[in-house]
PDB file of C-alpha atoms in Angstrom:
ATOM      1  CA  LYS A   1       3.173 -27.182  -8.670  1.00  0.00           C
ATOM      2  CA  ALA A   2      -0.403 -26.379  -9.666  1.00  0.00           C
ATOM      3  CA  GLY A   3      -1.490 -22.760  -9.488  1.00  0.00           C
ATOM      4  CA  VAL A   4      -4.687 -21.288  -8.135  1.00  0.00           C
ATOM      5  CA  THR A   5      -7.680 -22.842  -9.849  1.00  0.00           C
ATOM      6  CA  GLN A   6     -10.984 -21.066 -10.227  1.00  0.00           C
ATOM      7  CA  THR A   7     -14.151 -22.633 -11.560  1.00  0.00           C
ATOM      8  CA  PRO A   8     -16.087 -22.002 -13.626  1.00  0.00           C
ATOM      9  CA  ARG A   9     -14.174 -19.663 -15.949  1.00  0.00           C
ATOM     10  CA  TYR A  10     -17.291 -18.110 -17.412  1.00  0.00           C
ATOM     11  CA  LEU A  11     -20.817 -17.810 -16.108  1.00  0.00           C
ATOM     12  CA  ILE A  12     -24.009 -16.131 -17.309  1.00  0.00           C
ATOM     13  CA  LYS A  13     -26.781 -15.607 -14.783  1.00  0.00           C
ATOM     14  CA  THR A  14     -30.085 -13.809 -14.702  1.00  0.00           C
ATOM     15  CA  ARG A  15     -30.801 -10.881 -12.404  1.00  0.00           C
ATOM     16  CA  GLY A  16     -32.203 -12.128  -9.103  1.00  0.00           C
ATOM     17  CA  GLN A  17     -30.491 -15.501  -9.228  1.00  0.00           C
ATOM     18  CA  GLN A  18     -27.663 -16.573  -6.980  1.00  0.00           C
ATOM     19  CA  VAL A  19     -24.239 -17.880  -7.926  1.00  0.00           C
ATOM     20  CA  THR A  20     -21.425 -19.838  -6.267  1.00  0.00           C
ATOM     21  CA  LEU A  21     -17.820 -19.556  -7.404  1.00  0.00           C
ATOM     22  CA  SER A  22     -15.045 -21.916  -6.379  1.00  0.00           C
ATOM     23  CA  CYS A  23     -11.347 -21.422  -5.714  1.00  0.00           C
ATOM     24  CA  SER A  24      -8.688 -24.050  -5.038  1.00  0.00           C
ATOM     25  CA  PRO A  25      -5.523 -22.463  -3.648  1.00  0.00           C
ATOM     26  CA  ILE A  26      -1.966 -23.559  -4.250  1.00  0.00           C
ATOM     27  CA  SER A  27      -1.158 -26.638  -2.213  1.00  0.00           C
ATOM     28  CA  GLY A  28       0.002 -25.595   1.256  1.00  0.00           C
ATOM     29  CA  HIS A  29      -1.521 -22.106   1.054  1.00  0.00           C
ATOM     30  CA  ARG A  30      -4.067 -21.513   3.789  1.00  0.00           C
ATOM     31  CA  SER A  31      -5.113 -17.945   3.046  1.00  0.00           C
ATOM     32  CA  VAL A  32      -7.587 -17.215   0.268  1.00  0.00           C
ATOM     33  CA  SER A  33      -8.709 -13.730  -0.728  1.00  0.00           C
ATOM     34  CA  TRP A  34     -11.453 -12.764  -3.145  1.00  0.00           C
ATOM     35  CA  TYR A  35     -11.573  -9.678  -5.375  1.00  0.00           C
ATOM     36  CA  GLN A  36     -14.002  -8.145  -7.799  1.00  0.00           C
ATOM     37  CA  GLN A  37     -12.536  -6.494 -10.888  1.00  0.00           C
ATOM     38  CA  THR A  38     -14.519  -4.124 -13.093  1.00  0.00           C
ATOM     39  CA  PRO A  39     -13.385  -1.536 -15.650  1.00  0.00           C
ATOM     40  CA  GLY A  40     -14.835   1.301 -13.600  1.00  0.00           C
ATOM     41  CA  GLN A  41     -13.769   0.323 -10.068  1.00  0.00           C
ATOM     42  CA  GLY A  42     -10.677  -1.775 -10.709  1.00  0.00           C
ATOM     43  CA  LEU A  43      -9.712  -4.539  -8.287  1.00  0.00           C
ATOM     44  CA  GLN A  44     -11.733  -4.355  -5.085  1.00  0.00           C
ATOM     45  CA  PHE A  45     -11.172  -6.559  -2.058  1.00  0.00           C
ATOM     46  CA  LEU A  46     -14.146  -8.683  -1.034  1.00  0.00           C
ATOM     47  CA  PHE A  47     -12.895 -10.838   1.850  1.00  0.00           C
ATOM     48  CA  GLU A  48     -10.106 -13.070   3.053  1.00  0.00           C
ATOM     49  CA  TYR A  49     -10.296 -16.468   4.717  1.00  0.00           C
ATOM     50  CA  PHE A  50      -7.667 -18.231   6.744  1.00  0.00           C
ATOM     51  CA  SER A  51      -8.177 -21.577   8.494  1.00  0.00           C
ATOM     52  CA  GLU A  52     -11.900 -21.499   7.705  1.00  0.00           C
ATOM     53  CA  THR A  53     -12.305 -18.084   9.377  1.00  0.00           C
ATOM     54  CA  GLN A  54     -12.913 -14.729   7.753  1.00  0.00           C
ATOM     55  CA  ARG A  55      -9.921 -12.520   8.641  1.00  0.00           C
ATOM     56  CA  ASN A  56     -10.593  -9.390   6.620  1.00  0.00           C
ATOM     57  CA  LYS A  57     -13.652  -7.984   4.894  1.00  0.00           C
ATOM     58  CA  GLY A  58     -14.121  -5.315   2.255  1.00  0.00           C
ATOM     59  CA  ASN A  59     -16.992  -2.903   1.776  1.00  0.00           C
ATOM     60  CA  PHE A  60     -19.475  -5.049  -0.101  1.00  0.00           C
ATOM     61  CA  PRO A  61     -23.128  -5.694   0.779  1.00  0.00           C
ATOM     62  CA  GLY A  62     -24.195  -8.805   2.649  1.00  0.00           C
ATOM     63  CA  ARG A  63     -25.307 -10.403  -0.624  1.00  0.00           C
ATOM     64  CA  PHE A  64     -21.644 -11.306  -1.043  1.00  0.00           C
ATOM     65  CA  SER A  65     -20.519 -14.093   1.238  1.00  0.00           C
ATOM     66  CA  GLY A  66     -17.834 -16.708   1.350  1.00  0.00           C
ATOM     67  CA  ARG A  67     -16.541 -19.680   3.193  1.00  0.00           C
ATOM     68  CA  GLN A  68     -13.437 -21.806   3.407  1.00  0.00           C
ATOM     69  CA  PHE A  69     -13.237 -25.533   3.887  1.00  0.00           C
ATOM     70  CA  SER A  70     -10.787 -27.569   5.932  1.00  0.00           C
ATOM     71  CA  ASN A  71      -8.734 -28.306   2.797  1.00  0.00           C
ATOM     72  CA  SER A  72      -8.397 -24.511   2.237  1.00  0.00           C
ATOM     73  CA  ARG A  73     -10.641 -24.528  -0.823  1.00  0.00           C
ATOM     74  CA  SER A  74     -12.950 -21.541  -0.809  1.00  0.00           C
ATOM     75  CA  GLU A  75     -16.274 -20.594  -2.281  1.00  0.00           C
ATOM     76  CA  MET A  76     -17.949 -17.260  -2.649  1.00  0.00           C
ATOM     77  CA  ASN A  77     -21.656 -16.778  -3.088  1.00  0.00           C
ATOM     78  CA  VAL A  78     -23.586 -13.841  -4.456  1.00  0.00           C
ATOM     79  CA  SER A  79     -27.307 -13.848  -3.835  1.00  0.00           C
ATOM     80  CA  THR A  80     -30.003 -11.809  -5.585  1.00  0.00           C
ATOM     81  CA  LEU A  81     -27.714 -10.912  -8.484  1.00  0.00           C
ATOM     82  CA  GLU A  82     -27.805  -7.394  -9.892  1.00  0.00           C
ATOM     83  CA  LEU A  83     -26.615  -6.182 -13.288  1.00  0.00           C
ATOM     84  CA  GLY A  84     -23.808  -4.324 -11.534  1.00  0.00           C
ATOM     85  CA  ASP A  85     -22.400  -7.595 -10.216  1.00  0.00           C
ATOM     86  CA  SER A  86     -21.100  -8.396 -13.695  1.00  0.00           C
ATOM     87  CA  ALA A  87     -17.355  -8.564 -13.230  1.00  0.00           C
ATOM     88  CA  LEU A  88     -14.259 -10.706 -13.172  1.00  0.00           C
ATOM     89  CA  TYR A  89     -14.023 -12.401  -9.776  1.00  0.00           C
ATOM     90  CA  LEU A  90     -10.482 -13.280  -8.780  1.00  0.00           C
ATOM     91  CA  CYS A  91      -9.187 -15.285  -5.917  1.00  0.00           C
ATOM     92  CA  ALA A  92      -5.647 -15.234  -4.596  1.00  0.00           C
ATOM     93  CA  SER A  93      -3.871 -17.566  -2.212  1.00  0.00           C
ATOM     94  CA  SER A  94      -1.011 -16.754   0.144  1.00  0.00           C
ATOM     95  CA  LEU A  95       1.438 -18.749   2.189  1.00  0.00           C
ATOM     96  CA  GLU A  96       1.493 -18.586   5.975  1.00  0.00           C
ATOM     97  CA  THR A  97       4.910 -17.832   7.401  1.00  0.00           C
ATOM     98  CA  GLY A  98       6.319 -19.662  10.389  1.00  0.00           C
ATOM     99  CA  GLN A  99       5.369 -16.741  12.627  1.00  0.00           C
ATOM    100  CA  GLY A 100       1.732 -17.184  11.748  1.00  0.00           C
ATOM    101  CA  SER A 101       1.301 -14.017   9.712  1.00  0.00           C
ATOM    102  CA  ILE A 102       0.050 -14.213   6.183  1.00  0.00           C
ATOM    103  CA  MET A 103       2.391 -12.785   3.614  1.00  0.00           C
ATOM    104  CA  ASN A 104      -0.198 -11.194   1.393  1.00  0.00           C
ATOM    105  CA  THR A 105       2.642  -9.450  -0.353  1.00  0.00           C
ATOM    106  CA  GLU A 106       3.164 -12.747  -2.148  1.00  0.00           C
ATOM    107  CA  ALA A 107      -0.338 -13.546  -3.275  1.00  0.00           C
ATOM    108  CA  PHE A 108      -0.870 -15.760  -6.298  1.00  0.00           C
ATOM    109  CA  PHE A 109      -3.952 -15.128  -8.375  1.00  0.00           C
ATOM    110  CA  GLY A 110      -6.135 -17.478 -10.345  1.00  0.00           C
ATOM    111  CA  GLN A 111      -7.378 -16.619 -13.830  1.00  0.00           C
ATOM    112  CA  GLY A 112     -10.741 -15.558 -12.488  1.00  0.00           C
ATOM    113  CA  THR A 113     -14.385 -16.281 -13.150  1.00  0.00           C
ATOM    114  CA  ARG A 114     -16.059 -13.936 -15.618  1.00  0.00           C
ATOM    115  CA  LEU A 115     -19.633 -13.426 -14.368  1.00  0.00           C
ATOM    116  CA  THR A 116     -22.184 -11.782 -16.614  1.00  0.00           C
ATOM    117  CA  VAL A 117     -25.578 -10.894 -15.177  1.00  0.00           C
ATOM    118  CA  VAL A 118     -28.327 -10.325 -17.742  1.00  0.00           C
TER     119      VAL A 118
ATOM    120  CA  GLN B   1     -10.946  10.510  -3.223  1.00  0.00           C
ATOM    121  CA  LYS B   2      -9.740   6.956  -3.708  1.00  0.00           C
ATOM    122  CA  GLU B   3      -7.086   5.598  -1.362  1.00  0.00           C
ATOM    123  CA  VAL B   4      -4.783   4.753  -4.262  1.00  0.00           C
ATOM    124  CA  GLU B   5      -4.605   6.740  -7.497  1.00  0.00           C
ATOM    125  CA  GLN B   6      -2.936   5.679 -10.728  1.00  0.00           C
ATOM    126  CA  ASP B   7      -2.909   7.194 -14.202  1.00  0.00           C
ATOM    127  CA  PRO B   8      -4.990   4.745 -16.277  1.00  0.00           C
ATOM    128  CA  GLY B   9      -3.171   5.489 -19.528  1.00  0.00           C
ATOM    129  CA  PRO B  10      -3.080   3.988 -22.035  1.00  0.00           C
ATOM    130  CA  LEU B  11       0.646   4.486 -22.237  1.00  0.00           C
ATOM    131  CA  SER B  12       2.313   3.642 -25.538  1.00  0.00           C
ATOM    132  CA  VAL B  13       6.117   3.511 -25.874  1.00  0.00           C
ATOM    133  CA  PRO B  14       8.594   2.216 -28.476  1.00  0.00           C
ATOM    134  CA  GLU B  15      10.541  -0.950 -27.748  1.00  0.00           C
ATOM    135  CA  GLY B  16      13.679  -0.248 -25.744  1.00  0.00           C
ATOM    136  CA  ALA B  17      12.258   2.814 -23.985  1.00  0.00           C
ATOM    137  CA  ILE B  18      12.371   3.375 -20.249  1.00  0.00           C
ATOM    138  CA  VAL B  19       8.884   3.274 -18.780  1.00  0.00           C
ATOM    139  CA  SER B  20       7.839   5.050 -15.597  1.00  0.00           C
ATOM    140  CA  LEU B  21       4.613   4.002 -13.877  1.00  0.00           C
ATOM    141  CA  ASN B  22       3.396   5.837 -10.808  1.00  0.00           C
ATOM    142  CA  CYS B  23       0.892   5.691  -7.974  1.00  0.00           C
ATOM    143  CA  THR B  24      -0.069   8.107  -5.236  1.00  0.00           C
ATOM    144  CA  TYR B  25      -1.861   7.193  -2.045  1.00  0.00           C
ATOM    145  CA  SER B  26      -3.521   8.983   0.828  1.00  0.00           C
ATOM    146  CA  ASN B  27      -3.133   6.644   3.828  1.00  0.00           C
ATOM    147  CA  SER B  28       0.209   7.140   5.569  1.00  0.00           C
ATOM    148  CA  ALA B  29      -0.266   3.807   7.396  1.00  0.00           C
ATOM    149  CA  PHE B  30       0.612   1.837   4.249  1.00  0.00           C
ATOM    150  CA  GLN B  31       3.970   0.113   4.679  1.00  0.00           C
ATOM    151  CA  TYR B  32       4.014  -2.665   2.073  1.00  0.00           C
ATOM    152  CA  PHE B  33       3.968  -1.731  -1.579  1.00  0.00           C
ATOM    153  CA  MET B  34       3.585  -4.123  -4.492  1.00  0.00           C
ATOM    154  CA  TRP B  35       3.477  -4.026  -8.262  1.00  0.00           C
ATOM    155  CA  TYR B  36       1.419  -6.539 -10.212  1.00  0.00           C
ATOM    156  CA  ARG B  37       1.274  -7.148 -13.947  1.00  0.00           C
ATOM    157  CA  GLN B  38      -1.927  -8.346 -15.550  1.00  0.00           C
ATOM    158  CA  TYR B  39      -2.134  -9.646 -19.088  1.00  0.00           C
ATOM    159  CA  SER B  40      -5.448  -9.653 -20.896  1.00  0.00           C
ATOM    160  CA  ARG B  41      -7.759 -12.440 -19.708  1.00  0.00           C
ATOM    161  CA  LYS B  42      -5.332 -13.442 -16.942  1.00  0.00           C
ATOM    162  CA  GLY B  43      -5.121 -12.883 -13.216  1.00  0.00           C
ATOM    163  CA  PRO B  44      -2.544 -10.404 -11.849  1.00  0.00           C
ATOM    164  CA  GLU B  45       0.960 -11.692 -11.144  1.00  0.00           C
ATOM    165  CA  LEU B  46       3.290 -10.204  -8.574  1.00  0.00           C
ATOM    166  CA  LEU B  47       6.333  -8.410 -10.025  1.00  0.00           C
ATOM    167  CA  MET B  48       7.921  -7.181  -6.834  1.00  0.00           C
ATOM    168  CA  TYR B  49       7.231  -5.735  -3.444  1.00  0.00           C
ATOM    169  CA  THR B  50       9.012  -3.332  -1.115  1.00  0.00           C
ATOM    170  CA  TYR B  51       8.693  -2.524   2.526  1.00  0.00           C
ATOM    171  CA  SER B  52       8.705   1.128   3.622  1.00  0.00           C
ATOM    172  CA  SER B  53      10.722   3.693   1.666  1.00  0.00           C
ATOM    173  CA  GLY B  54      13.594   3.006  -0.682  1.00  0.00           C
ATOM    174  CA  ASN B  55      14.459   1.311  -3.946  1.00  0.00           C
ATOM    175  CA  LYS B  56      14.402  -2.313  -5.043  1.00  0.00           C
ATOM    176  CA  GLU B  57      15.747  -3.670  -8.289  1.00  0.00           C
ATOM    177  CA  ASP B  58      14.942  -6.941 -10.028  1.00  0.00           C
ATOM    178  CA  GLY B  59      16.341  -7.342 -13.510  1.00  0.00           C
ATOM    179  CA  ARG B  60      14.850  -4.680 -15.769  1.00  0.00           C
ATOM    180  CA  PHE B  61      12.411  -3.571 -13.064  1.00  0.00           C
ATOM    181  CA  THR B  62      13.048  -1.013 -10.304  1.00  0.00           C
ATOM    182  CA  ALA B  63      10.508  -0.090  -7.645  1.00  0.00           C
ATOM    183  CA  GLN B  64      10.784   3.138  -5.688  1.00  0.00           C
ATOM    184  CA  VAL B  65       8.835   4.200  -2.629  1.00  0.00           C
ATOM    185  CA  ASP B  66       8.767   7.722  -1.220  1.00  0.00           C
ATOM    186  CA  LYS B  67       6.605   7.577   1.884  1.00  0.00           C
ATOM    187  CA  SER B  68       7.109  11.255   2.669  1.00  0.00           C
ATOM    188  CA  SER B  69       5.421  12.139  -0.630  1.00  0.00           C
ATOM    189  CA  LYS B  70       3.064   9.128  -0.583  1.00  0.00           C
ATOM    190  CA  TYR B  71       4.332   8.251  -4.045  1.00  0.00           C
ATOM    191  CA  ILE B  72       5.544   4.978  -5.541  1.00  0.00           C
ATOM    192  CA  SER B  73       7.028   4.241  -8.943  1.00  0.00           C
ATOM    193  CA  LEU B  74       7.916   1.293 -11.127  1.00  0.00           C
ATOM    194  CA  PHE B  75      10.586   1.742 -13.795  1.00  0.00           C
ATOM    195  CA  ILE B  76      10.995  -0.700 -16.658  1.00  0.00           C
ATOM    196  CA  ARG B  77      14.273  -0.516 -18.548  1.00  0.00           C
ATOM    197  CA  ASP B  78      14.730  -1.717 -22.125  1.00  0.00           C
ATOM    198  CA  SER B  79      10.998  -2.285 -22.479  1.00  0.00           C
ATOM    199  CA  GLN B  80       9.878  -5.232 -24.588  1.00  0.00           C
ATOM    200  CA  PRO B  81       6.625  -5.959 -26.444  1.00  0.00           C
ATOM    201  CA  SER B  82       6.054  -8.731 -23.894  1.00  0.00           C
ATOM    202  CA  ASP B  83       5.812  -6.013 -21.217  1.00  0.00           C
ATOM    203  CA  SER B  84       2.536  -4.872 -22.790  1.00  0.00           C
ATOM    204  CA  ALA B  85       0.001  -5.353 -20.008  1.00  0.00           C
ATOM    205  CA  THR B  86      -1.847  -3.526 -17.276  1.00  0.00           C
ATOM    206  CA  TYR B  87       0.290  -2.637 -14.267  1.00  0.00           C
ATOM    207  CA  LEU B  88      -1.374  -2.432 -10.882  1.00  0.00           C
ATOM    208  CA  CYS B  89       0.131  -0.934  -7.787  1.00  0.00           C
ATOM    209  CA  ALA B  90      -1.041  -2.318  -4.455  1.00  0.00           C
ATOM    210  CA  MET B  91      -0.382  -1.636  -0.817  1.00  0.00           C
ATOM    211  CA  MET B  92      -1.077  -2.826   2.708  1.00  0.00           C
ATOM    212  CA  LYS B  93      -0.648  -1.550   6.250  1.00  0.00           C
ATOM    213  CA  THR B  94       0.702  -4.846   7.575  1.00  0.00           C
ATOM    214  CA  SER B  95       1.800  -8.096   5.937  1.00  0.00           C
ATOM    215  CA  TYR B  96      -1.523  -9.720   6.836  1.00  0.00           C
ATOM    216  CA  ASP B  97      -3.794  -6.809   6.037  1.00  0.00           C
ATOM    217  CA  LYS B  98      -6.178  -6.608   3.109  1.00  0.00           C
ATOM    218  CA  VAL B  99      -4.548  -5.435  -0.095  1.00  0.00           C
ATOM    219  CA  ILE B 100      -5.691  -2.186  -1.697  1.00  0.00           C
ATOM    220  CA  PHE B 101      -5.105  -1.952  -5.439  1.00  0.00           C
ATOM    221  CA  GLY B 102      -4.755   1.025  -7.703  1.00  0.00           C
ATOM    222  CA  PRO B 103      -6.926   1.119 -10.836  1.00  0.00           C
ATOM    223  CA  GLY B 104      -4.043   0.082 -13.103  1.00  0.00           C
ATOM    224  CA  THR B 105      -2.129   1.609 -16.018  1.00  0.00           C
ATOM    225  CA  SER B 106      -2.384   0.036 -19.453  1.00  0.00           C
ATOM    226  CA  LEU B 107       1.005  -0.155 -21.199  1.00  0.00           C
ATOM    227  CA  SER B 108       1.708  -0.964 -24.836  1.00  0.00           C
ATOM    228  CA  VAL B 109       5.289  -1.449 -26.035  1.00  0.00           C
ATOM    229  CA  ILE B 110       5.444  -1.043 -29.798  1.00  0.00           C
ATOM    230  CA  PRO B 111       8.062  -3.124 -31.712  1.00  0.00           C
TER     231      PRO B 111
END
């Protein structure tokens, strides 16, 4: 069974540009969450999508956005990049239980996209 | 004050030692508690999770939750060099809530 796939693995962008990151969840998983990881702030929750709808949102500015497609693949976009956006961006997918709740306790992470803003 | 606090380490122990990793939290609404392990240049992987207070054991790993003290622990018995990683505690209010992570503790197990 393939794991969570994130592309690209590494990215260098210039301040002011925008970037799109992609995440393909484990087959059958319909929930996708995005996190930003930095040495200073640790792992911070960005947002979660389920069935193409945003279910939860963290405390990030509107420059950070995401979407989910009908096949559960997800993308996140960061516009007007700042130096402080340099981080490892991780996505995690979770399985929906029969009762309809998402068991985020069993989230599987991808290897992340390392974004460097120069 | 952050919602979840964790000693960042680094923690260095000899092989075979018992390791204790701890987190404290401020929000009494948290009910689900998880421990993740993250190797360098990899995404976190779930070690175990517990619901509410109590203990849970899985092989060499034991998780403890004390909700009255807002304190959770992960014990690693007979530590191995392959346990060298960053350990992240995480918690949620409900099973479909957003996950809040601690900053992580870096562990090195010396052969």
